[in-house]
Amino acid sequence: MNLVEAIRALTTGDTAIVSVIGRRYTIAELAPKMIGENACVYNNVGMTEAERKGEWRVV
């Protein structure tokens, strides 16, 4: 799944998302403000470009 889909999953109650490089992010860290169909506004928290463009999984 992509980053927008992963962040959307966090807003429905999932605990965390894990990036392609294995870093774990929570809803509190990312604090999404707006989520659209293909984009969202969130806190970057030092996320790399590789993470943003890579695959994500929900845990």
GROMACS .gro file of C-alpha atoms in nm:
model
   59
    1MET     CA    1   0.000   0.000   0.000
    2ASN     CA    2   0.112   0.358  -0.049
    3LEU     CA    3   0.162   0.621   0.222
    4VAL     CA    4  -0.181   0.785   0.183
    5GLU     CA    5  -0.354   0.448   0.215
    6ALA     CA    6  -0.143   0.367   0.521
    7ILE     CA    7  -0.222   0.697   0.692
    8ARG     CA    8  -0.590   0.647   0.613
    9ALA     CA    9  -0.567   0.306   0.786
   10LEU     CA   10  -0.428   0.477   1.097
   11THR     CA   11  -0.734   0.700   1.114
   12THR     CA   12  -0.959   0.394   1.130
   13GLY     CA   13  -0.794   0.254   1.440
   14ASP     CA   14  -0.482   0.066   1.335
   15THR     CA   15  -0.188   0.103   1.575
   16ALA     CA   16   0.103   0.196   1.349
   17ILE     CA   17   0.240   0.186   0.997
   18VAL     CA   18   0.583   0.057   0.899
   19SER     CA   19   0.784   0.202   0.611
   20VAL     CA   20   0.987   0.018   0.349
   21ILE     CA   21   1.300   0.071   0.564
   22GLY     CA   22   1.133  -0.061   0.879
   23ARG     CA   23   1.059   0.263   1.067
   24ARG     CA   24   0.736   0.264   1.264
   25TYR     CA   25   0.502   0.565   1.273
   26THR     CA   26   0.189   0.626   1.481
   27ILE     CA   27  -0.108   0.854   1.427
   28ALA     CA   28   0.020   1.078   1.708
   29GLU     CA   29   0.354   1.128   1.531
   30LEU     CA   30   0.211   1.193   1.186
   31ALA     CA   31  -0.094   1.391   1.310
   32PRO     CA   32  -0.272   1.395   0.972
   33LYS     CA   33  -0.466   1.716   0.915
   34MET     CA   34  -0.627   1.650   0.578
   35ILE     CA   35  -0.656   1.325   0.386
   36GLY     CA   36  -0.774   1.321   0.026
   37GLU     CA   37  -0.802   1.043  -0.225
   38ASN     CA   38  -0.443   1.079  -0.348
   39ALA     CA   39  -0.272   1.313  -0.102
   40CYS     CA   40  -0.262   1.410   0.264
   41VAL     CA   41  -0.116   1.672   0.496
   42TYR     CA   42   0.082   1.527   0.787
   43ASN     CA   43   0.388   1.593   1.005
   44ASN     CA   44   0.699   1.480   0.817
   45VAL     CA   45   0.887   1.369   1.134
   46GLY     CA   46   1.210   1.318   0.940
   47MET     CA   47   1.065   1.069   0.692
   48THR     CA   48   1.296   1.005   0.397
   49GLU     CA   49   1.197   1.030   0.032
   50ALA     CA   50   1.253   0.654  -0.005
   51GLU     CA   51   1.004   0.593   0.275
   52ARG     CA   52   0.742   0.828   0.131
   53LYS     CA   53   0.761   0.664  -0.212
   54GLY     CA   54   0.802   0.305  -0.090
   55GLU     CA   55   0.561   0.037   0.021
   56TRP     CA   56   0.393   0.056   0.362
   57ARG     CA   57   0.232  -0.199   0.589
   58VAL     CA   58  -0.008  -0.162   0.877
   59VAL     CA   59   0.065  -0.326   1.212
   0.00000   0.00000   0.00000
